[in-house]
Amino acid sequence: MVIGDVTEKLHVKLIADYRRADDDCCGFVIGALNPTPSDSQAALQSILAPALGGATRQSVQMTPNRTMEVTYGASLQADLTVGADTLTSITSARQWNNTEVRNGDWVDQLYLNVPLIRDLGPQRSKTFTQELRLTSPTGGFVDYVVGAFYYQALADRTYTRSNTYCTATTALKQVNGLTPCPTDQSTILNPVGVAAFGSKFYNAAAYGQANWHFTPRFHAVTGLRYTYDKVEAYHTRTNNYSGNTFPGVGVPAGIGSNFDANVATGGLFNGTPWTGKTSAKNLSGKAALQYYVTPGNMLYGSFGLGYKGPAFNTFFNMSAGNTAPIAPETSKAYELGLKSNFNNGRLIFYVDGFYTKVKNYQANYPTLFNGAVISTIINAGDVSTRGAEVGLLYRPNRQLTISGGYSYTDAKVDQFLVPPAAQAANTITSGTPLAFAPKNKGNFGATYTALPRNLPFALEFSGLVSYTDSQVSSLSPRNTPAQMVAFENLTLRAHTQVDITLAAVDLAKRYRLGLVVTNLLNAHYASTITAGGPGGSYLYQIARDSDRYLGVILRRNF
């Protein structure tokens, strides 16, 4: 970071960063299995048993997963005093290069008619932003900010899926019903698919906000934003085999239906380029009223119009049913609340209630494609969320700080819009909860600072207890008994986490050395659960904080 005054009226700040990572990441572990498996699923389940449930942290794979990442960027901010106002320019650029190696078979060796799947997906993206805004001074009847914003994002990816299939072997069948395929006794084929796809996104906006101070106690906030979005996408995939796909790669005739017939009817792409283009414009805004009952207690109410721009689904095994653009999402949000400050900030308390109605909700949606469950973005229809929050911060003395908060959220589907490529049985019924929206969340923490005599530092002890209610990991249907079982298996269980920290802090608060224990009680949980695993299983992605771990943090304040 570089900060400096070029002149008395011009101040600049330059920030640059660089990050490089090479991780053995990110694998799934096998969770719950299909309770009524087919014969082939039952055979696969027999070798998946050691990794069941996610608790063992075992993942059956023939090759490790790997993620290599390089990201860097810079931003330049310039503030120029123009009369009583401040003119600000912020320019930024960022580059992100990422290569992922993924194993998608979850078996320990090659078996007859069981594919080995290996994915290699390097991708690049770069963004550029430019913002110009004019800010007025505060303290008068009205203060304001007006500005313009431009954003450009370019992304491209080349994704290769290499499959290994055994179509015949002289090896003997195992007791579990699976037949291994030694290379010297088997007919092995290697279908490969390569997809090149990407997108270009352009966003331009003009905005303004004014804060009106009618009286010392009564204020209003108004704002408007005009947005224009343009999205372009492209995709080309080629396969080295004709025949059906599993999943998305051509395989020899005799394994499934005919691939060429699907191409002829527009069902899939094989060497045929596709491009898509869409645009949208929107006027959004907000209005809020604030009334100070006393100098430290403010009642407020607000209304806002929200907007999320259009998009395209572009992924390796996309089909003609995925080429339609995703329409913009719009929302209306209402909020009422109270913010209180007592005894010069020793007690801060807030409570609010909210309601949001969303139209054309953009959501991840699981669909069955060539025998595999994939997730695509759809306009899911109308959804709503309502709830309340409460929180406090209490400082009874200089040494002790107590904080806590609780939120209740009811987020659900109001009216589902069935996408053209979805099966009727996959309709989401009204009242289905939205993904990753726990009804109850809460936390309680405390920090105590001791000042030992004759020592140049203080000892700081802090603890935090947080609770997250159960939540679904996918927007999934509940229309049949089998779907109800799947819905339960896709539910992330409630969990409570305890974190503690013991730190030494110098009296000037420039240095801080801390010992951190995260997830003290070792409360295991998954961050996501998805369907589509082998043998009708479910795949658990385990969060880093799902296991207890210790760390040391050294911080220097400048």
XYZ file of C-alpha atoms in Angstrom:
558
model
C 0.000 0.000 0.000
C 1.227 3.482 -0.901
C -0.519 6.598 0.452
C 0.486 10.161 -0.279
C -0.558 13.769 -0.768
C 0.316 14.890 -4.294
C -0.847 18.440 -3.554
C -2.741 20.096 -0.753
C -6.004 19.171 -2.470
C -5.096 15.837 -4.111
C -4.651 12.663 -2.068
C -3.868 9.265 -3.652
C -3.800 5.693 -2.391
C -2.349 2.742 -4.320
C -2.991 -0.841 -3.153
C -1.582 -3.989 -4.779
C -1.721 -7.643 -3.777
C -0.491 -11.031 -5.006
C -1.457 -14.542 -3.901
C -0.293 -17.975 -4.999
C -1.626 -21.319 -3.749
C -1.104 -24.992 -4.546
C -3.477 -27.134 -2.491
C -4.500 -30.754 -2.299
C -8.117 -29.694 -2.404
C -11.072 -30.170 -2.538
C -12.472 -33.660 -2.243
C -15.855 -34.944 -1.167
C -16.511 -37.741 1.278
C -19.361 -40.169 0.771
C -22.465 -39.596 2.858
C -25.789 -41.396 3.040
C -26.496 -44.077 0.428
C -29.608 -44.831 -1.557
C -31.680 -47.073 0.783
C -33.168 -48.978 -2.180
C -30.208 -49.424 -4.551
C -30.193 -51.193 -7.872
C -27.889 -54.202 -8.273
C -25.105 -52.067 -9.744
C -25.517 -49.451 -7.020
C -25.396 -52.122 -4.328
C -22.117 -53.424 -5.723
C -20.607 -49.955 -5.671
C -21.859 -49.377 -2.143
C -19.823 -52.324 -0.908
C -16.541 -50.547 -1.664
C -17.808 -47.185 -0.441
C -18.641 -48.449 3.050
C -15.331 -47.300 4.659
C -16.092 -43.693 3.775
C -19.738 -43.495 4.819
C -21.276 -40.691 6.823
C -18.531 -38.109 6.485
C -17.301 -38.722 10.032
C -14.337 -40.873 8.945
C -13.076 -38.159 6.547
C -12.125 -40.958 4.114
C -12.561 -40.438 0.395
C -12.136 -43.362 -1.987
C -10.295 -42.042 -5.046
C -7.608 -43.286 -7.412
C -5.944 -39.887 -7.950
C -5.793 -36.882 -5.589
C -7.630 -33.629 -6.168
C -5.556 -30.518 -6.629
C -6.154 -26.771 -6.968
C -3.488 -24.362 -8.252
C -4.297 -20.675 -8.063
C -2.629 -17.351 -8.797
C -4.447 -14.070 -8.250
C -3.226 -10.507 -8.249
C -4.568 -7.014 -8.635
C -4.211 -3.323 -7.919
C -6.411 -0.318 -7.223
C -5.731 3.391 -7.382
C -7.895 5.881 -5.497
C -7.560 9.627 -5.971
C -9.471 12.199 -3.886
C -9.549 15.773 -5.147
C -11.056 18.651 -3.191
C -13.334 20.669 -5.501
C -14.694 23.641 -3.609
C -16.522 22.169 -0.622
C -17.032 18.779 -2.343
C -14.706 15.813 -2.846
C -14.272 14.212 -6.261
C -13.153 10.574 -5.991
C -11.854 8.270 -8.710
C -11.276 4.569 -8.028
C -9.683 2.389 -10.722
C -9.016 -1.308 -10.182
C -7.926 -4.352 -12.159
C -7.637 -7.991 -11.121
C -6.442 -11.242 -12.704
C -7.337 -14.739 -11.495
C -5.793 -17.941 -12.911
C -7.011 -21.245 -11.543
C -6.395 -24.883 -12.478
C -8.407 -27.672 -10.894
C -7.749 -31.400 -11.103
C -10.746 -33.419 -9.970
C -11.370 -37.114 -9.524
C -15.008 -38.101 -9.985
C -15.190 -41.885 -9.729
C -14.875 -42.773 -6.012
C -13.608 -46.284 -6.653
C -10.318 -47.941 -5.744
C -9.633 -49.474 -9.179
C -11.116 -49.965 -12.644
C -14.211 -52.208 -12.747
C -16.343 -53.545 -15.585
C -18.857 -50.883 -16.770
C -17.863 -48.509 -13.938
C -16.226 -45.353 -15.347
C -13.117 -43.720 -13.993
C -13.534 -39.966 -14.378
C -10.768 -37.362 -14.267
C -11.370 -33.664 -14.871
C -8.842 -30.966 -15.690
C -10.256 -27.449 -15.803
C -7.897 -24.467 -16.123
C -9.698 -21.145 -16.149
C -8.820 -17.473 -16.302
C -10.710 -14.322 -15.505
C -9.910 -10.646 -15.387
C -11.923 -7.714 -14.170
C -11.692 -3.968 -14.566
C -13.681 -1.332 -12.666
C -13.866 2.434 -12.777
C -15.881 4.573 -10.376
C -16.206 8.348 -10.301
C -18.201 10.022 -7.523
C -18.783 13.449 -6.027
C -19.394 13.702 -2.272
C -20.677 16.763 -0.475
C -19.681 17.847 3.028
C -21.962 16.892 5.910
C -23.594 19.031 8.576
C -26.150 20.934 6.502
C -29.796 20.391 5.580
C -28.813 17.873 2.890
C -25.670 15.959 2.048
C -25.303 13.832 -1.056
C -23.174 11.579 -3.221
C -23.581 11.132 -6.982
C -21.509 8.986 -9.259
C -21.036 6.563 -12.123
C -19.638 3.036 -12.157
C -18.305 0.719 -14.884
C -17.482 -2.965 -14.502
C -16.071 -5.448 -17.024
C -15.445 -9.154 -16.385
C -13.989 -11.582 -18.932
C -13.750 -15.313 -18.159
C -12.727 -18.369 -20.166
C -12.167 -22.020 -19.370
C -10.983 -25.159 -21.161
C -12.388 -28.205 -19.417
C -11.230 -31.728 -20.258
C -13.021 -34.798 -18.968
C -11.051 -38.030 -19.464
C -12.970 -41.212 -18.800
C -11.691 -44.781 -18.648
C -14.179 -47.544 -19.462
C -13.806 -51.287 -19.275
C -16.236 -52.949 -21.689
C -14.996 -56.575 -21.417
C -12.664 -58.603 -19.224
C -11.682 -62.200 -18.507
C -11.178 -61.473 -14.794
C -13.442 -63.127 -12.248
C -16.291 -61.328 -10.542
C -15.714 -60.445 -6.890
C -17.992 -61.467 -4.045
C -19.462 -57.952 -3.950
C -20.637 -58.314 -7.558
C -18.021 -56.056 -9.157
C -15.582 -57.347 -11.762
C -12.090 -55.783 -11.780
C -10.398 -54.971 -15.087
C -6.650 -55.704 -15.132
C -5.100 -54.015 -18.166
C -3.728 -57.291 -19.562
C -7.112 -59.060 -19.398
C -9.523 -56.329 -20.432
C -10.849 -54.174 -23.238
C -10.370 -50.592 -22.072
C -11.486 -47.477 -23.909
C -10.768 -43.814 -23.138
C -13.477 -41.393 -24.243
C -12.415 -37.771 -23.843
C -14.437 -34.588 -24.064
C -13.007 -31.082 -24.288
C -15.167 -28.001 -23.781
C -14.067 -24.422 -24.315
C -16.474 -21.910 -22.846
C -16.576 -18.490 -21.264
C -18.413 -15.223 -20.820
C -18.104 -11.464 -21.121
C -19.980 -9.276 -18.683
C -20.369 -5.506 -18.918
C -22.091 -3.320 -16.331
C -22.594 0.442 -16.296
C -24.488 2.388 -13.659
C -25.267 5.911 -12.497
C -26.387 6.555 -8.941
C -27.182 9.208 -6.390
C -28.069 9.323 -2.703
C -29.202 12.214 -0.509
C -29.492 12.395 3.273
C -32.114 14.923 4.414
C -31.914 16.424 7.911
C -35.354 17.988 8.470
C -34.797 18.453 12.200
C -32.072 17.309 14.602
C -34.253 14.254 15.308
C -35.964 13.531 11.983
C -33.923 12.440 8.945
C -34.598 10.786 5.587
C -32.424 8.863 3.132
C -33.278 8.605 -0.569
C -31.357 6.989 -3.401
C -31.678 5.890 -7.024
C -29.498 3.720 -9.280
C -29.822 3.121 -13.010
C -28.083 -0.070 -14.199
C -27.375 -1.462 -17.646
C -26.032 -5.023 -18.031
C -24.814 -6.861 -21.114
C -23.786 -10.533 -21.055
C -22.217 -12.638 -23.798
C -21.393 -16.350 -23.553
C -19.953 -19.041 -25.797
C -19.408 -22.819 -25.698
C -17.895 -25.528 -27.881
C -17.450 -29.149 -26.867
C -15.916 -31.964 -28.884
C -15.890 -35.661 -28.005
C -13.620 -38.325 -29.459
C -16.371 -40.997 -29.466
C -19.926 -41.245 -30.729
C -22.517 -42.958 -28.588
C -24.205 -41.759 -25.416
C -22.450 -39.649 -22.808
C -21.588 -40.499 -19.212
C -21.559 -37.862 -18.025
C -21.013 -35.638 -21.037
C -18.291 -37.651 -22.820
C -18.992 -39.852 -25.826
C -18.591 -43.567 -25.144
C -18.701 -46.620 -27.432
C -21.950 -47.878 -28.901
C -23.782 -50.288 -26.642
C -23.430 -48.170 -23.483
C -26.654 -46.200 -23.479
C -28.617 -44.460 -26.217
C -27.222 -42.992 -29.412
C -25.265 -39.760 -29.059
C -25.607 -38.736 -32.711
C -29.403 -38.812 -32.430
C -29.186 -36.388 -29.515
C -27.019 -34.049 -31.587
C -29.439 -34.203 -34.519
C -32.331 -33.125 -32.293
C -30.336 -30.362 -30.628
C -29.976 -32.290 -27.382
C -26.218 -31.938 -27.110
C -23.304 -30.163 -28.744
C -20.411 -32.021 -30.367
C -18.075 -29.637 -32.158
C -20.861 -27.145 -32.935
C -20.098 -23.701 -31.515
C -22.806 -21.915 -29.553
C -23.008 -18.252 -28.604
C -25.546 -16.347 -26.568
C -26.169 -12.685 -25.840
C -28.578 -10.822 -23.573
C -28.935 -7.446 -21.888
C -31.080 -5.745 -19.270
C -31.631 -2.353 -17.673
C -33.113 -1.478 -14.331
C -33.971 1.442 -12.066
C -33.621 0.551 -8.394
C -33.655 2.668 -5.282
C -34.282 3.042 -1.592
C -36.003 5.316 0.890
C -35.671 5.381 4.665
C -36.990 7.451 7.551
C -35.067 7.877 10.812
C -36.411 9.371 14.041
C -34.315 9.846 17.175
C -36.602 9.339 20.183
C -33.631 10.423 22.289
C -30.107 11.285 21.073
C -29.050 7.637 21.440
C -32.231 5.808 20.352
C -33.237 5.779 16.703
C -36.388 4.302 15.177
C -36.200 3.653 11.455
C -38.108 2.189 8.551
C -36.857 1.521 5.032
C -38.004 0.313 1.622
C -35.719 -0.802 -1.184
C -35.934 -2.051 -4.759
C -33.193 -4.598 -5.527
C -31.804 -5.993 -8.764
C -29.478 -8.789 -9.881
C -28.478 -8.866 -13.546
C -28.998 -11.543 -16.234
C -26.683 -14.522 -16.751
C -26.038 -17.680 -18.790
C -25.398 -21.278 -17.793
C -22.068 -22.259 -19.337
C -20.505 -25.499 -18.164
C -18.863 -28.634 -19.551
C -21.863 -30.814 -20.345
C -24.436 -28.131 -21.132
C -27.151 -28.993 -23.609
C -29.666 -27.101 -25.741
C -31.954 -26.927 -22.703
C -29.376 -24.772 -20.905
C -28.847 -22.103 -23.571
C -31.677 -19.727 -22.644
C -30.516 -16.661 -20.685
C -31.275 -16.367 -16.989
C -33.581 -13.372 -16.537
C -32.760 -10.602 -14.055
C -33.860 -10.998 -10.455
C -35.743 -8.158 -8.750
C -36.799 -7.648 -5.153
C -38.783 -5.428 -2.808
C -37.456 -5.181 0.740
C -39.020 -3.688 3.873
C -37.388 -3.204 7.267
C -38.372 -1.689 10.630
C -36.039 -1.398 13.574
C -34.634 0.295 16.647
C -30.993 1.111 17.357
C -30.117 2.178 20.886
C -26.968 3.527 22.513
C -26.915 3.900 26.311
C -24.415 5.353 28.744
C -22.001 6.713 26.129
C -21.724 3.446 24.224
C -21.434 1.068 27.175
C -24.595 -0.661 25.987
C -25.521 -0.864 22.329
C -28.731 -2.655 21.421
C -30.601 -3.207 18.165
C -33.720 -5.042 17.035
C -35.325 -5.183 13.586
C -37.876 -7.008 11.507
C -37.657 -7.532 7.753
C -39.594 -8.847 4.770
C -38.293 -9.326 1.219
C -40.190 -10.472 -1.859
C -38.096 -11.694 -4.806
C -39.284 -12.270 -8.381
C -37.386 -14.386 -10.936
C -35.248 -15.761 -8.106
C -31.922 -17.033 -9.467
C -31.143 -20.355 -7.808
C -29.009 -23.470 -8.223
C -31.271 -26.335 -9.304
C -30.392 -30.046 -9.506
C -31.400 -31.930 -12.665
C -30.657 -35.402 -14.003
C -28.416 -35.325 -17.088
C -27.062 -38.483 -18.767
C -27.369 -40.472 -15.557
C -25.677 -37.855 -13.372
C -27.112 -35.103 -11.182
C -25.868 -31.666 -12.217
C -26.683 -28.225 -10.825
C -27.673 -25.330 -13.075
C -28.903 -21.790 -12.462
C -32.594 -21.217 -13.124
C -35.222 -18.555 -12.535
C -37.040 -20.392 -9.765
C -40.032 -18.057 -9.622
C -41.190 -16.054 -6.613
C -39.674 -16.483 -3.156
C -39.863 -14.517 0.074
C -37.953 -14.161 3.295
C -39.148 -12.708 6.576
C -37.719 -12.588 10.053
C -36.250 -10.599 12.899
C -32.845 -9.883 14.451
C -31.715 -8.760 17.867
C -28.218 -7.971 19.100
C -26.299 -6.251 21.888
C -22.855 -5.089 22.899
C -22.271 -4.469 26.627
C -19.150 -2.974 28.217
C -19.697 -2.962 32.014
C -16.110 -1.798 32.529
C -12.892 -1.250 30.559
C -11.815 -4.874 30.957
C -14.951 -6.805 29.976
C -16.955 -6.795 26.739
C -20.016 -8.983 26.212
C -21.759 -9.392 22.855
C -24.543 -11.521 21.454
C -27.072 -11.803 18.689
C -29.958 -13.894 17.432
C -31.802 -14.014 14.128
C -34.913 -15.831 12.949
C -35.413 -16.199 9.193
C -38.232 -17.892 7.295
C -37.124 -18.116 3.643
C -39.277 -20.160 1.298
C -40.611 -20.653 -2.215
C -43.916 -18.885 -2.877
C -44.527 -19.934 -6.485
C -42.104 -22.088 -8.441
C -41.419 -21.520 -12.143
C -40.674 -24.870 -13.765
C -37.711 -24.520 -16.156
C -38.257 -25.833 -19.716
C -35.748 -28.691 -19.352
C -36.985 -29.910 -15.973
C -39.206 -32.878 -15.428
C -42.670 -32.134 -14.060
C -41.934 -34.343 -11.037
C -39.146 -31.956 -10.058
C -41.484 -29.021 -9.449
C -40.769 -27.285 -6.151
C -43.919 -26.974 -4.050
C -44.851 -23.706 -2.359
C -43.460 -23.488 1.143
C -40.247 -25.386 0.365
C -37.368 -23.761 2.301
C -34.610 -22.032 0.369
C -31.114 -23.479 0.381
C -28.586 -22.297 2.990
C -31.190 -20.375 4.984
C -31.248 -21.691 8.589
C -34.269 -20.523 10.553
C -32.333 -19.882 13.744
C -28.832 -18.508 14.201
C -27.267 -17.111 17.325
C -24.002 -16.260 19.016
C -22.742 -15.198 22.424
C -19.231 -14.024 23.182
C -17.153 -12.342 25.838
C -13.692 -10.776 25.970
C -11.824 -10.081 29.217
C -8.582 -8.112 29.351
C -6.281 -8.463 32.360
C -3.523 -5.962 33.127
C -0.798 -7.747 35.134
C 1.434 -5.485 37.170
C 4.969 -4.770 35.997
C 4.366 -6.301 32.551
C 4.520 -4.365 29.269
C 1.532 -6.226 27.843
C -2.038 -7.207 28.657
C -3.563 -10.689 28.617
C -6.752 -11.014 26.619
C -9.124 -13.973 26.846
C -12.113 -14.326 24.534
C -14.683 -17.004 23.876
C -17.435 -17.308 21.279
C -20.329 -19.774 21.130
C -22.292 -19.848 17.865
C -25.309 -21.904 16.855
C -26.575 -22.633 13.340
C -29.913 -24.360 12.793
C -30.451 -27.141 10.275
C -30.718 -26.025 6.643
C -31.155 -27.609 3.253
C -28.162 -27.691 0.919
C -30.150 -27.636 -2.313
C -33.422 -26.347 -3.722
C -34.899 -29.812 -4.201
C -38.424 -31.230 -4.729
C -40.487 -33.104 -2.138
C -43.233 -34.633 -4.304
C -42.574 -38.377 -3.925
C -41.387 -40.631 -1.084
C -38.003 -41.001 -2.800
C -37.687 -37.223 -3.111
C -38.552 -36.832 0.570
C -35.723 -39.228 1.450
C -33.387 -37.246 -0.796
C -34.539 -33.992 0.812
C -33.647 -35.341 4.262
C -30.259 -36.540 3.027
C -29.558 -33.083 1.594
C -30.254 -31.393 4.932
C -27.298 -29.974 6.845
C -27.733 -30.756 10.531
C -27.733 -28.101 13.246
C -24.435 -27.563 15.034
C -22.884 -25.498 17.825
C -19.296 -24.293 17.662
C -17.082 -22.981 20.480
C -13.962 -20.895 19.742
C -11.524 -19.526 22.325
C -8.494 -17.246 22.099
C -5.743 -16.344 24.566
C -3.595 -13.403 23.461
C -0.866 -11.094 24.683
C -1.284 -7.478 23.554
C 1.271 -4.722 24.123
C -0.102 -1.663 25.926
C 0.149 0.490 22.796
C -1.918 -2.114 20.928
C 0.594 -2.373 18.107
C 1.410 -6.060 18.525
C -0.841 -8.994 19.266
C 0.243 -12.625 19.728
C -2.625 -15.068 20.140
C -3.268 -18.780 20.598
C -6.512 -19.786 18.899
C -8.550 -22.952 19.432
C -11.291 -23.286 16.820
C -14.180 -25.724 17.297
C -13.124 -26.647 20.831
C -15.790 -29.356 21.179
C -14.950 -30.913 17.788
C -18.504 -30.522 16.466
C -18.380 -32.124 13.020
C -20.536 -30.732 10.236
C -20.594 -30.421 6.451
C -20.689 -27.157 4.541
C -22.552 -28.618 1.532
C -24.237 -31.883 0.565
C -24.930 -32.780 -3.056
C -26.542 -35.729 -4.798
C -25.020 -37.628 -7.707
C -22.393 -39.676 -5.912
C -21.579 -43.275 -6.875
C -24.012 -45.976 -5.942
C -26.780 -43.463 -5.375
C -24.780 -41.818 -2.595
C -24.516 -38.239 -1.397
C -21.330 -36.185 -1.361
C -20.292 -34.201 1.705
C -17.924 -31.241 1.474
C -16.302 -30.831 4.870
C -15.634 -27.313 6.159
C -12.215 -26.517 7.613
C -13.818 -25.617 10.947
C -15.530 -29.006 11.118
C -12.519 -30.337 13.059
C -10.895 -28.854 16.129
C -7.602 -27.160 15.347
C -5.106 -24.853 17.023
C -3.335 -21.863 15.554
C -1.055 -18.972 16.394
C -1.737 -15.450 15.133
C 0.769 -12.587 15.162
C -0.604 -9.188 14.208
C 1.161 -5.848 13.764
C -0.826 -2.607 13.526
C 0.673 0.341 11.673
